[in-house]
Every structure is written in C-alpha cells, then in structure tokens.
C-alpha cells in the first residue's frame, strides 16, 4: 500500500504545481549537441570541425532522403528533417525517468527507446522500462489517441496500437503507442508535469542515432507533438533563443512555453505561419525576396511564387537551404560585394569561402518575409569551416527549402500556432 499512496500524493503535487505554473509559462534548457553541457560534446574537436560535422549531418539527411524516396516500396512515412541539433531534458513516467532526447521542430511524436529491446541502438543512459512506471499505459486500437497518430497501425488480435517512423537517413523506430506522464524540468527549478501524454515506446530502433540520445521530442505542428499536447496550457505559443555556437562560453540556449514564449516589444517582425495538408508537421513561412545590400532578389521558392509557404523553418538544420535556381542568382551577387578572393572550402561542402572575414566588410543580407524584414548579422550568414576560413552559410538544395538554425541565432524566434504567426526579435541570446 505504501508505494501506492506515495505515488498518488506525488501525482497530486505535480498536478497542482502544473496548474500554478502554466499561468506564467515555463522555460527549459535547449542544449546544442556540440556544446560543453551535451553528452555529444567532444573536447578534442575545434569549433570549425564541429561546424563541418553539423553541416555534413544536414547534407547527409537531405541527400539520403532523395534515395529513400526513390525506393518504390517506401510505404512508411518518412521524416524529412535530420534528427536535429538540440537536446531537451525531459522525464518520462512515475517515478520520473530522466531522458535526454533530441528536440525536433520537423517531426511530431515524442519517442524513446524502451525495454524490452527487440533491437535498440547503443544508448549511454539507461533505457526506459515501461514496467517500472506506474502511470504507463498502452493505447488501445479504438482510442482516439491511436487514430490521431498518422504513423500508427493496429493489431486487432492483440489490441496493440503500433507506430513506425522512418527518417531520411534510413534510421527508424518501431514500437507501441502509449500514454505516460511527461515532466519538463524548468530553468526556475520547478517542474512542469503533463499526464496522459501520447508517447512512442520504441522496442525496435536502428540507424544513425547517437548513443548519447535516448529518442526524439517532436516539437512539430502535428497533433501528437509536445507543443500540441501541451495545448491550451501554453495557448499554442513557444519561442527559443539560440546562442551562437562561436561564443565559447558554454551558455545554454533556452526554449520558452506559454506566457514565457510570447515575443513582443520593439523590433518584433512578424510573418504568417503557414500549414500544409501534405506535410502537417512542418512550420512553413513565406519569403518574398532576399536583399544583398541594396540589391533585392525576388524569391519564388519551390512553388514558383504561386502559393504561400515556400520555406520551412527548422531548428535542426544548420544551413539555410534555397532552391538551386535561386542560390545560383544569390551567390554571384554576394561575391560581387566582397573585395577579397574566394577560396576553396577544404571540406567541399560550401561555395564562397574567404580568409579572415573580420578584415573586410560583408554585405548586409535581409530576408523579406511576407509582412516584415529580418536583417541578418554576419554570424547568421557566414560560418567558420576551418581556422580563419569562413563560407557563406546558405546552400542550394533541390529537395528542401529550409530556414536553418545559423540564420536564427541571436534572434528570439516565436511560434504562435493560435494566431498563426511567427515572430523574430533581434536578441543577445547569451543574456537571456
Ligand atoms: C537532465 O536531467 C537529469 C535529472 O534531472 C540530470 O541528472 C542531468 O544532469 C540532466 N542532463 C543535462 C545534460 O542537463
Ligand atoms: C504493451 O504492449 C506491448 C506489446 O504488445 C506488451 O509487450 C506490453 O506488455 C504492454 N504493456 C502493458 C503495460 O500493458
Ligand atoms: C488518463 O487516461 C485514463 C484512461 O486512459 C483516464 O482514466 C484518466 O482519467 C486520464 N487522466 C487524466 C488526468 O486525464
Ligand atoms: C514561374 O513563373 C514565371 C512567371 O510567372 C513563369 O514564366 C515560369 O514559366 C514559371 N516556372 C515554372 C517552372 O512554372
Ligand atoms: C585579419 O585581419 C585583421 C584586420 O585587418 C588583421 O589585423 C589580422 O592580422 C588578420 N589576420 C590574419 C590571420 O590574416
């Protein structure tokens, strides 16, 4: 009896804490996978080596997606973003089981590796055992939670709701859909608990998942994401502020929910947030033009200016990826404003590289979103790929058009799915 009473009391405490808390919103650390606080951190690497690896990860996932789509038998849904570059610390179950997982604005489901493993990738931290959580419950086939999940399938015989998610780089996770309590550790040391959160318990997981991560926290726009499941308590609002990777301070980026997630005040630029029926997880924005200094280039995007939503905003992709036709117009304009000789990128990943960019003036690049202009700083547009060698951080890609995380650094980036707007406010994220 004793453990049961304890559990009930514990849950009540969590619940009351939640109610008091969400009125004000809450803030959670967003740890870049290459920052000193991350278990992925490799102190032997230089910052430019880390950057090259991040660029490779982005390039790999979009490249391999092309191959994956070419396979005629790919019946499963394919998550097109890479696994993401930021980690969030959450706890699953009762008692709370700490889980460090990748925060992904390009997918929805919250999933973790689960015991018993039919096949699990190597994971440094202990693996979640649903049998040890008193609040864990498998979701039945008839439940609305099973039907809400796009990637679910049902075995009527066992009444088991299963899910499978395949990622662009051939990784996949397969398991059962369940509900459990999810606790987010707030930066003010109070915790925020949610009951009956739909999660994926992955019993068969394989691919290029790093041993330091236990799964993925989907922050996408679809109904099963953490953001959607937080629902009314955050009123559809969250924001993050990404600390530039070059600041060697080990400072952690932050993600804010609810009232804390509101972006307001002087200098806020807002643009409509577009949702598309064929990719409901993605946050789409509309870019009308891009300026290099005073030269303005019309941006039609993938759908040739016919519709709204010509670019996805994603925290998990490093570079900004533009359609190759646009990139081919943009690069010569950027090059023409720089009075230095372009160099070869030793990694072969980027064009337009220059030595010692601090010794000359770089062009000011402005993104003309529908409804407002975002002026970028040099740290948003050039990235150091080797000692003293920096390259233009925008790249051509014929598969995906993505507003990447380098372009978002030192901006408070606000998502509001209720008023369907996205906001940018220039901010020194290290001081948040
Ligand atoms: C995540 O949270 C757990 C438990 O609160 C803590 O022990 C661990 O240090 C945290 N990890 C990171 C990377 O912050
Ligand atoms: C959930 O479903 C899986 C697969 O059918 C099963 O192995 C497991 O025992 C179930 N867990 C609970 C708590 O019912
Ligand atoms: C959680 O779901 C169970 C059924 O699956 C239900 O009985 C319970 O009331 C729900 N709890 C909350 C707090 O919504
Ligand atoms: C894009 O739009 C322009 C002008 O409206 C048109 O001339 C061109 O043919 C279109 N291209 C495609 C691929 O539809
Ligand atoms: C880079 O440029 C600055 C300013 O012109 C200069 O002081 C510095 O010596 C240069 N560094 C290298 C490595 O060329």
Short mmCIF file of C-alpha atoms and ligand atoms in Angstrom, two decimals:
data_model
loop_
_atom_site.label_atom_id
_atom_site.label_comp_id
_atom_site.label_asym_id
_atom_site.label_seq_id
_atom_site.Cartn_x
_atom_site.Cartn_y
_atom_site.Cartn_z
CA UNK A 1 0.00 0.00 0.00
CA UNK A 2 2.69 2.45 0.95
CA UNK A 3 4.15 2.91 -2.54
CA UNK A 4 0.68 3.42 -3.96
CA UNK A 5 -0.19 6.20 -1.53
CA UNK A 6 3.15 7.79 -2.19
CA UNK A 7 2.55 7.72 -5.93
CA UNK A 8 -0.89 9.27 -5.63
CA UNK A 9 0.38 12.04 -3.41
CA UNK A 10 3.28 12.62 -5.74
CA UNK A 11 0.97 12.93 -8.74
CA UNK A 12 -1.29 15.37 -6.92
CA UNK A 13 1.67 17.51 -6.03
CA UNK A 14 2.81 17.52 -9.63
CA UNK A 15 -0.64 18.36 -10.87
CA UNK A 16 -1.14 21.31 -8.55
CA UNK A 17 2.32 22.53 -9.40
CA UNK A 18 1.39 22.40 -13.09
CA UNK A 19 -1.73 24.49 -12.66
CA UNK A 20 0.03 27.25 -10.79
CA UNK A 21 2.90 27.16 -13.19
CA UNK A 22 1.38 27.30 -16.64
CA UNK A 23 -0.32 30.63 -15.99
CA UNK A 24 3.16 32.10 -16.17
CA UNK A 25 4.68 29.76 -18.70
CA UNK A 26 7.92 27.94 -18.25
CA UNK A 27 11.40 27.76 -19.74
CA UNK A 28 13.57 24.74 -20.45
CA UNK A 29 17.23 24.42 -21.49
CA UNK A 30 17.86 23.69 -25.13
CA UNK A 31 21.31 22.14 -25.28
CA UNK A 32 23.21 22.23 -28.57
CA UNK A 33 24.58 18.76 -29.19
CA UNK A 34 28.11 20.14 -29.62
CA UNK A 35 28.07 22.39 -26.54
CA UNK A 36 30.05 21.51 -23.39
CA UNK A 37 26.85 20.60 -21.50
CA UNK A 38 25.92 17.98 -24.06
CA UNK A 39 26.99 14.34 -23.77
CA UNK A 40 27.72 14.54 -27.52
CA UNK A 41 30.43 17.14 -26.81
CA UNK A 42 33.89 16.22 -27.99
CA UNK A 43 36.50 18.47 -26.33
CA UNK A 44 39.14 17.31 -28.83
CA UNK A 45 37.33 18.97 -31.74
CA UNK A 46 37.81 22.59 -32.73
CA UNK A 47 34.72 24.74 -33.24
CA UNK A 48 35.22 24.69 -37.01
CA UNK A 49 35.42 20.87 -37.01
CA UNK A 50 32.14 20.77 -35.08
CA UNK A 51 30.61 23.10 -37.61
CA UNK A 52 31.73 20.93 -40.53
CA UNK A 53 30.18 17.89 -38.83
CA UNK A 54 26.90 19.74 -38.31
CA UNK A 55 26.86 20.79 -41.98
CA UNK A 56 27.62 17.20 -43.01
CA UNK A 57 24.74 15.91 -40.88
CA UNK A 58 22.32 18.30 -42.62
CA UNK A 59 23.66 17.46 -46.05
CA UNK A 60 23.58 13.72 -45.39
CA UNK A 61 19.97 13.62 -44.31
CA UNK A 62 18.65 15.62 -47.24
CA UNK A 63 20.79 13.70 -49.72
CA UNK A 64 19.75 10.31 -48.43
CA UNK A 65 16.14 11.37 -48.42
CA UNK A 66 16.36 11.58 -52.19
CA UNK A 67 17.47 7.96 -52.38
CA UNK A 68 14.85 6.87 -49.89
CA UNK A 69 12.03 8.46 -51.85
CA UNK A 70 13.26 6.77 -54.99
CA UNK A 71 12.56 3.37 -53.44
CA UNK A 72 9.13 2.23 -54.64
CA UNK A 73 8.46 0.18 -51.51
CA UNK A 74 8.66 3.00 -49.02
CA UNK A 75 5.18 2.73 -47.62
CA UNK A 76 6.05 4.26 -44.27
CA UNK A 77 6.02 7.95 -43.69
CA UNK A 78 9.44 9.49 -43.92
CA UNK A 79 10.52 12.30 -41.67
CA UNK A 80 12.42 14.59 -43.90
CA UNK A 81 14.40 16.67 -41.46
CA UNK A 82 17.61 15.36 -39.97
CA UNK A 83 17.48 14.35 -36.32
CA UNK A 84 18.18 17.81 -35.09
CA UNK A 85 20.93 19.65 -33.35
CA UNK A 86 19.42 20.49 -29.97
CA UNK A 87 18.67 18.34 -26.93
CA UNK A 88 16.00 18.66 -24.28
CA UNK A 89 15.96 17.04 -20.88
CA UNK A 90 12.58 15.55 -20.05
CA UNK A 91 11.42 12.82 -17.71
CA UNK A 92 9.01 10.06 -18.62
CA UNK A 93 6.87 8.05 -16.22
CA UNK A 94 6.33 7.78 -12.49
CA UNK A 95 8.77 7.96 -10.78
CA UNK A 96 10.24 10.36 -13.36
CA UNK A 97 12.85 8.66 -15.56
CA UNK A 98 15.30 11.27 -16.98
CA UNK A 99 15.54 11.21 -20.76
CA UNK A 100 17.83 13.39 -22.80
CA UNK A 101 16.36 13.48 -26.28
CA UNK A 102 16.73 15.44 -29.49
CA UNK A 103 14.29 18.33 -29.83
CA UNK A 104 12.99 18.32 -33.40
CA UNK A 105 10.77 21.04 -34.86
CA UNK A 106 10.47 18.92 -38.02
CA UNK A 107 8.60 15.94 -36.51
CA UNK A 108 5.78 15.29 -34.06
CA UNK A 109 5.97 12.17 -31.93
CA UNK A 110 7.79 12.02 -28.60
CA UNK A 111 9.55 8.66 -28.54
CA UNK A 112 12.20 6.93 -26.53
CA UNK A 113 13.92 3.55 -26.65
CA UNK A 114 12.04 1.09 -24.45
CA UNK A 115 12.70 -2.20 -22.71
CA UNK A 116 12.38 -4.96 -23.67
CA UNK A 117 14.59 -4.21 -26.69
CA UNK A 118 13.95 -6.33 -29.75
CA UNK A 119 16.64 -4.17 -31.25
CA UNK A 120 17.97 -0.99 -29.68
CA UNK A 121 20.84 1.17 -30.82
CA UNK A 122 23.60 1.59 -28.26
CA UNK A 123 22.48 4.13 -25.66
CA UNK A 124 24.76 5.52 -22.96
CA UNK A 125 21.98 6.32 -20.46
CA UNK A 126 19.75 3.57 -19.03
CA UNK A 127 16.82 2.55 -21.24
CA UNK A 128 13.26 3.33 -20.11
CA UNK A 129 11.39 0.32 -18.77
CA UNK A 130 7.62 0.87 -19.00
CA UNK A 131 7.03 -1.85 -16.40
CA UNK A 132 8.67 0.41 -13.81
CA UNK A 133 6.35 3.34 -14.45
CA UNK A 134 3.06 3.28 -12.57
CA UNK A 135 1.49 5.79 -14.97
CA UNK A 136 2.44 3.99 -18.22
CA UNK A 137 -0.46 2.60 -20.29
CA UNK A 138 -0.55 1.09 -23.76
CA UNK A 139 -3.02 2.86 -26.02
CA UNK A 140 -5.81 0.64 -27.37
CA UNK A 141 -6.67 0.42 -31.05
CA UNK A 142 -10.05 2.06 -30.58
CA UNK A 143 -8.62 5.03 -28.70
CA UNK A 144 -8.67 8.43 -30.38
CA UNK A 145 -5.00 8.74 -29.45
CA UNK A 146 -4.19 5.80 -31.69
CA UNK A 147 -6.20 7.15 -34.59
CA UNK A 148 -4.72 10.65 -34.20
CA UNK A 149 -1.26 9.33 -34.92
CA UNK A 150 -0.52 9.28 -38.63
CA UNK A 151 2.20 6.69 -38.32
CA UNK A 152 0.17 4.16 -36.33
CA UNK A 153 -1.17 0.79 -37.26
CA UNK A 154 -3.32 -1.63 -35.33
CA UNK A 155 -3.11 -5.26 -34.48
CA UNK A 156 -6.72 -6.05 -33.59
CA UNK A 157 -5.83 -9.50 -32.23
CA UNK A 158 -3.62 -8.07 -29.51
CA UNK A 159 -5.36 -4.68 -29.37
CA UNK A 160 -1.95 -3.05 -29.75
CA UNK A 161 -1.51 0.32 -31.39
CA UNK A 162 1.91 0.29 -33.06
CA UNK A 163 3.92 3.02 -34.71
CA UNK A 164 6.81 3.14 -37.11
CA UNK A 165 8.76 6.20 -38.13
CA UNK A 166 11.46 6.15 -40.76
CA UNK A 167 13.87 9.06 -41.02
CA UNK A 168 15.51 10.48 -44.12
CA UNK A 169 18.83 8.81 -43.33
CA UNK A 170 17.36 5.26 -43.14
CA UNK A 171 17.10 5.27 -39.37
CA UNK A 172 13.82 4.05 -37.97
CA UNK A 173 11.95 3.43 -34.75
CA UNK A 174 9.17 0.91 -34.26
CA UNK A 175 7.15 0.17 -31.15
CA UNK A 176 3.89 0.67 -29.31
CA UNK A 177 1.91 3.84 -28.76
CA UNK A 178 1.38 4.55 -25.08
CA UNK A 179 0.47 7.29 -22.64
CA UNK A 180 2.51 8.32 -19.66
CA UNK A 181 3.35 11.34 -17.54
CA UNK A 182 5.97 13.65 -19.06
CA UNK A 183 7.84 16.09 -16.83
CA UNK A 184 9.80 19.06 -18.10
CA UNK A 185 12.46 20.47 -15.83
CA UNK A 186 12.02 24.21 -15.82
CA UNK A 187 15.01 26.53 -15.51
CA UNK A 188 13.45 28.01 -12.37
CA UNK A 189 13.79 24.55 -10.81
CA UNK A 190 10.07 23.91 -10.67
CA UNK A 191 8.89 21.10 -12.85
CA UNK A 192 6.02 21.02 -15.26
CA UNK A 193 4.18 17.71 -15.47
CA UNK A 194 1.66 16.55 -18.01
CA UNK A 195 -0.48 13.46 -17.55
CA UNK A 196 -1.53 11.05 -20.29
CA UNK A 197 0.88 12.30 -22.91
CA UNK A 198 0.97 10.17 -26.07
CA UNK A 199 4.45 8.74 -26.50
CA UNK A 200 6.06 6.13 -28.69
CA UNK A 201 7.77 3.32 -26.82
CA UNK A 202 10.38 2.14 -29.32
CA UNK A 203 11.23 -1.53 -28.96
CA UNK A 204 12.98 -1.79 -32.32
CA UNK A 205 15.22 1.14 -33.23
CA UNK A 206 18.05 1.27 -35.65
CA UNK A 207 20.20 3.64 -37.62
CA UNK A 208 22.46 6.62 -37.08
CA UNK A 209 21.19 7.57 -33.64
CA UNK A 210 23.91 8.78 -31.33
CA UNK A 211 24.40 6.73 -28.12
CA UNK A 212 24.11 9.93 -26.07
CA UNK A 213 20.45 10.48 -27.01
CA UNK A 214 17.51 8.38 -25.84
CA UNK A 215 14.98 9.36 -28.51
CA UNK A 216 13.28 12.35 -30.09
CA UNK A 217 10.98 15.03 -28.75
CA UNK A 218 8.76 16.14 -31.60
CA UNK A 219 8.05 19.89 -31.47
CA UNK A 220 6.33 19.94 -34.87
CA UNK A 221 2.92 21.30 -35.72
CA UNK A 222 1.04 17.99 -35.86
CA UNK A 223 -1.41 16.84 -33.20
CA UNK A 224 0.91 14.43 -31.35
CA UNK A 225 3.82 16.82 -30.86
CA UNK A 226 4.79 18.09 -27.42
CA UNK A 227 3.64 21.56 -28.45
CA UNK A 228 0.18 20.32 -29.49
CA UNK A 229 -0.16 18.10 -26.44
CA UNK A 230 0.70 20.99 -24.13
CA UNK A 231 -2.31 22.52 -25.87
CA UNK A 232 -4.28 25.18 -24.07
CA UNK A 233 -1.84 25.37 -21.19
CA UNK A 234 0.63 27.13 -23.50
CA UNK A 235 -2.00 28.65 -25.79
CA UNK A 236 -0.07 27.41 -28.84
CA UNK A 237 2.96 29.55 -28.02
CA UNK A 238 6.65 28.79 -27.68
CA UNK A 239 9.87 30.56 -28.52
CA UNK A 240 13.56 29.86 -28.43
CA UNK A 241 16.74 31.87 -28.45
CA UNK A 242 19.77 30.10 -29.92
CA UNK A 243 23.13 31.18 -28.52
CA UNK A 244 25.73 31.50 -31.33
CA UNK A 245 27.98 28.46 -31.40
CA UNK A 246 31.02 30.67 -31.63
CA UNK A 247 30.51 32.03 -28.12
CA UNK A 248 32.83 29.63 -26.29
CA UNK A 249 31.10 30.28 -23.01
CA UNK A 250 29.17 27.05 -22.71
CA UNK A 251 25.98 29.06 -22.32
CA UNK A 252 22.81 27.15 -22.93
CA UNK A 253 20.04 28.16 -25.31
CA UNK A 254 16.50 28.34 -23.96
CA UNK A 255 13.08 27.26 -25.11
CA UNK A 256 10.08 29.05 -23.57
CA UNK A 257 6.50 27.86 -23.44
CA UNK A 258 3.19 29.62 -22.84
CA UNK A 259 3.39 33.12 -21.47
CA UNK A 260 7.20 32.91 -21.41
CA UNK A 261 7.06 32.10 -25.12
CA UNK A 262 5.42 35.36 -26.17
CA UNK A 263 7.67 37.55 -28.32
CA UNK A 264 6.74 41.19 -28.00
CA UNK A 265 8.10 44.72 -27.74
CA UNK A 266 10.10 46.97 -30.00
CA UNK A 267 11.70 45.50 -33.10
CA UNK A 268 9.49 42.42 -33.47
CA UNK A 269 9.00 41.28 -37.05
CA UNK A 270 6.00 39.03 -37.67
CA UNK A 271 5.08 36.85 -40.61
CA UNK A 272 2.24 34.36 -41.20
CA UNK A 273 2.80 30.74 -40.16
CA UNK A 274 1.50 28.51 -42.93
CA UNK A 275 0.37 24.91 -42.59
CA UNK A 276 0.17 22.47 -45.49
CA UNK A 277 -2.09 19.45 -45.54
CA UNK A 278 0.52 17.17 -47.13
CA UNK A 279 3.20 17.96 -44.51
CA UNK A 280 1.27 18.95 -41.38
CA UNK A 281 4.31 18.66 -39.07
CA UNK A 282 6.27 21.47 -40.69
CA UNK A 283 6.17 25.16 -39.88
CA UNK A 284 6.08 26.97 -43.23
CA UNK A 285 6.89 30.63 -43.80
CA UNK A 286 6.76 32.79 -46.91
CA UNK A 287 9.82 34.61 -48.21
CA UNK A 288 9.12 37.25 -50.87
CA UNK A 289 12.67 38.39 -51.56
CA UNK A 290 16.24 38.39 -50.29
CA UNK A 291 18.40 41.52 -50.37
CA UNK A 292 22.17 41.68 -50.52
CA UNK A 293 22.96 45.24 -49.53
CA UNK A 294 20.57 47.26 -51.74
CA UNK A 295 20.19 44.60 -54.41
CA UNK A 296 16.84 42.85 -53.99
CA UNK A 297 16.29 39.38 -55.47
CA UNK A 298 12.76 38.09 -55.93
CA UNK A 299 12.30 34.75 -54.17
CA UNK A 300 9.77 32.43 -55.67
CA UNK A 301 10.68 29.33 -53.74
CA UNK A 302 9.68 25.84 -54.71
CA UNK A 303 6.16 26.59 -55.83
CA UNK A 304 7.21 29.43 -58.13
CA UNK A 305 5.55 32.18 -56.18
CA UNK A 306 2.13 30.66 -56.69
CA UNK A 307 1.31 29.98 -53.09
CA UNK A 308 2.25 30.79 -49.55
CA UNK A 309 4.62 28.74 -47.50
CA UNK A 310 7.72 28.47 -49.67
CA UNK A 311 10.20 27.67 -46.86
CA UNK A 312 10.23 25.50 -43.73
CA UNK A 313 11.70 26.92 -40.53
CA UNK A 314 13.65 24.28 -38.62
CA UNK A 315 15.93 24.38 -35.58
CA UNK A 316 17.54 21.08 -36.51
CA UNK A 317 19.08 22.03 -39.85
CA UNK A 318 22.28 24.05 -39.70
CA UNK A 319 22.46 25.77 -43.09
CA UNK A 320 19.74 27.67 -44.88
CA UNK A 321 18.80 25.70 -47.96
CA UNK A 322 17.44 27.51 -51.02
CA UNK A 323 16.30 26.16 -54.38
CA UNK A 324 19.38 25.79 -56.63
CA UNK A 325 17.99 28.27 -59.21
CA UNK A 326 17.73 30.95 -56.54
CA UNK A 327 21.10 30.10 -54.98
CA UNK A 328 22.71 30.47 -58.42
CA UNK A 329 21.39 34.03 -58.59
CA UNK A 330 22.25 34.87 -54.99
CA UNK A 331 25.87 33.72 -54.83
CA UNK A 332 27.27 35.97 -57.60
CA UNK A 333 25.59 38.99 -56.01
CA UNK A 334 27.11 38.18 -52.63
CA UNK A 335 30.53 37.58 -54.24
CA UNK A 336 30.37 40.86 -56.16
CA UNK A 337 30.04 42.87 -52.94
CA UNK A 338 33.13 41.30 -51.35
CA UNK A 339 36.51 42.73 -52.21
CA UNK A 340 38.52 39.61 -51.50
CA UNK A 341 39.33 36.45 -53.42
CA UNK A 342 37.08 33.47 -52.79
CA UNK A 343 38.89 30.32 -51.63
CA UNK A 344 38.13 26.62 -51.93
CA UNK A 345 36.29 25.04 -48.99
CA UNK A 346 38.56 22.14 -47.95
CA UNK A 347 35.51 20.06 -46.98
CA UNK A 348 33.96 20.64 -50.40
CA UNK A 349 30.57 21.36 -48.82
CA UNK A 350 30.19 25.08 -49.40
CA UNK A 351 30.90 27.72 -52.00
CA UNK A 352 32.05 31.31 -51.44
CA UNK A 353 34.70 30.92 -48.75
CA UNK A 354 37.03 33.72 -47.65
CA UNK A 355 40.04 34.05 -45.38
CA UNK A 356 39.88 36.33 -42.35
CA UNK A 357 36.42 37.80 -42.92
CA UNK A 358 36.85 40.18 -39.99
CA UNK A 359 39.31 42.21 -42.09
CA UNK A 360 36.69 43.43 -44.59
CA UNK A 361 33.04 44.37 -44.82
CA UNK A 362 30.50 41.67 -45.54
CA UNK A 363 27.22 42.51 -47.28
CA UNK A 364 24.11 43.00 -45.17
CA UNK A 365 21.60 40.33 -46.03
CA UNK A 366 17.90 40.95 -45.44
CA UNK A 367 15.21 38.31 -45.61
CA UNK A 368 11.95 39.87 -46.79
CA UNK A 369 9.33 37.68 -45.21
CA UNK A 370 5.71 38.35 -46.03
CA UNK A 371 4.83 41.10 -43.56
CA UNK A 372 8.31 42.07 -42.40
CA UNK A 373 12.05 42.22 -43.00
CA UNK A 374 14.65 40.36 -40.95
CA UNK A 375 18.16 41.86 -41.18
CA UNK A 376 20.83 39.24 -40.60
CA UNK A 377 24.21 39.70 -38.92
CA UNK A 378 27.48 38.22 -40.18
CA UNK A 379 27.19 35.35 -37.70
CA UNK A 380 23.92 34.37 -39.42
CA UNK A 381 25.33 34.42 -42.93
CA UNK A 382 28.95 33.22 -42.69
CA UNK A 383 30.27 30.18 -40.89
CA UNK A 384 33.86 29.29 -40.00
CA UNK A 385 34.72 25.92 -41.52
CA UNK A 386 38.47 25.95 -40.84
CA UNK A 387 40.86 28.14 -38.87
CA UNK A 388 40.38 31.65 -40.31
CA UNK A 389 38.30 30.42 -43.26
CA UNK A 390 34.59 31.26 -43.42
CA UNK A 391 31.97 30.38 -46.00
CA UNK A 392 28.56 31.67 -46.99
CA UNK A 393 26.10 29.65 -44.87
CA UNK A 394 23.35 29.38 -47.49
CA UNK A 395 23.37 26.46 -49.85
CA UNK A 396 21.42 25.21 -52.85
CA UNK A 397 19.26 22.13 -52.35
CA UNK A 398 16.78 20.74 -54.83
CA UNK A 399 14.83 18.71 -52.25
CA UNK A 400 14.24 21.00 -49.32
CA UNK A 401 13.90 24.73 -48.76
CA UNK A 402 14.76 25.34 -45.11
CA UNK A 403 15.45 28.39 -42.93
CA UNK A 404 18.23 26.86 -40.84
CA UNK A 405 19.47 27.45 -37.30
CA UNK A 406 22.53 29.59 -38.11
CA UNK A 407 20.18 32.19 -39.60
CA UNK A 408 18.12 32.09 -36.39
CA UNK A 409 20.94 32.61 -33.88
CA UNK A 410 20.69 35.71 -31.69
CA UNK A 411 17.02 36.10 -32.55
CA UNK A 412 14.18 35.37 -30.20
CA UNK A 413 12.14 33.16 -32.52
CA UNK A 414 8.46 32.88 -31.57
CA UNK A 415 5.93 30.33 -32.81
CA UNK A 416 2.25 31.04 -32.27
CA UNK A 417 0.01 28.33 -33.70
CA UNK A 418 -3.16 30.02 -32.40
CA UNK A 419 -2.73 33.39 -34.10
CA UNK A 420 -0.72 31.60 -36.84
CA UNK A 421 2.21 33.98 -36.75
CA UNK A 422 5.93 33.63 -36.41
CA UNK A 423 7.98 36.40 -34.81
CA UNK A 424 11.64 37.36 -34.89
CA UNK A 425 13.27 39.77 -32.48
CA UNK A 426 16.98 40.54 -32.51
CA UNK A 427 18.25 39.45 -29.08
CA UNK A 428 21.55 38.71 -27.40
CA UNK A 429 20.65 35.11 -26.53
CA UNK A 430 23.65 34.72 -24.21
CA UNK A 431 22.00 37.30 -21.94
CA UNK A 432 18.57 35.67 -21.86
C1 LIG B 1 18.99 16.00 -17.18
O1 LIG B 1 18.23 15.87 -16.01
C2 LIG B 1 18.75 14.93 -15.09
C3 LIG B 1 17.77 14.78 -13.95
O2 LIG B 1 17.17 15.96 -13.59
C4 LIG B 1 20.13 15.42 -14.61
O3 LIG B 1 20.69 14.49 -13.73
C5 LIG B 1 21.04 15.56 -15.84
O4 LIG B 1 22.28 16.12 -15.45
C6 LIG B 1 20.40 16.47 -16.87
N1 LIG B 1 21.25 16.44 -18.08
C7 LIG B 1 21.65 17.55 -18.72
C8 LIG B 1 22.52 17.33 -19.92
O5 LIG B 1 21.31 18.67 -18.39
C1 LIG B 2 2.18 -3.00 -24.09
O1 LIG B 2 2.21 -3.70 -25.34
C2 LIG B 2 3.38 -4.49 -25.54
C3 LIG B 2 3.31 -5.04 -26.97
O2 LIG B 2 2.08 -5.64 -27.22
C4 LIG B 2 3.49 -5.56 -24.48
O3 LIG B 2 4.67 -6.30 -24.65
C5 LIG B 2 3.49 -4.89 -23.10
O4 LIG B 2 3.50 -5.87 -22.09
C6 LIG B 2 2.30 -3.98 -22.92
N1 LIG B 2 2.46 -3.22 -21.68
C7 LIG B 2 1.49 -3.05 -20.80
C8 LIG B 2 1.84 -2.28 -19.58
O5 LIG B 2 0.37 -3.49 -20.98
C1 LIG B 3 -5.74 9.44 -18.32
O1 LIG B 3 -6.31 8.45 -19.14
C2 LIG B 3 -7.07 7.48 -18.43
C3 LIG B 3 -7.57 6.45 -19.40
O2 LIG B 3 -6.60 6.09 -20.32
C4 LIG B 3 -8.23 8.17 -17.72
O3 LIG B 3 -8.92 7.22 -16.93
C5 LIG B 3 -7.69 9.27 -16.82
O4 LIG B 3 -8.76 9.99 -16.26
C6 LIG B 3 -6.82 10.23 -17.59
N1 LIG B 3 -6.21 11.17 -16.65
C7 LIG B 3 -6.13 12.49 -16.89
C8 LIG B 3 -5.52 13.32 -15.82
O5 LIG B 3 -6.53 12.98 -17.93
C1 LIG B 4 7.34 30.55 -62.89
O1 LIG B 4 6.66 31.78 -63.04
C2 LIG B 4 7.10 32.55 -64.19
C3 LIG B 4 6.40 33.90 -64.17
O2 LIG B 4 5.14 33.84 -63.60
C4 LIG B 4 6.85 31.74 -65.48
O3 LIG B 4 7.31 32.46 -66.59
C5 LIG B 4 7.58 30.41 -65.40
O4 LIG B 4 7.29 29.61 -66.51
C6 LIG B 4 7.18 29.65 -64.13
N1 LIG B 4 8.01 28.47 -63.98
C7 LIG B 4 7.51 27.28 -63.68
C8 LIG B 4 8.52 26.17 -63.54
O5 LIG B 4 6.33 27.07 -63.52
C1 LIG B 5 42.86 39.54 -40.18
O1 LIG B 5 42.52 40.90 -40.40
C2 LIG B 5 42.81 41.75 -39.33
C3 LIG B 5 42.26 43.14 -39.64
O2 LIG B 5 42.64 43.57 -40.92
C4 LIG B 5 44.32 41.75 -39.12
O3 LIG B 5 44.64 42.57 -38.01
C5 LIG B 5 44.79 40.31 -38.85
O4 LIG B 5 46.20 40.28 -38.77
C6 LIG B 5 44.35 39.39 -39.96
N1 LIG B 5 44.64 38.01 -39.59
C7 LIG B 5 45.18 37.14 -40.43
C8 LIG B 5 45.43 35.77 -39.88
O5 LIG B 5 45.43 37.42 -41.58
#
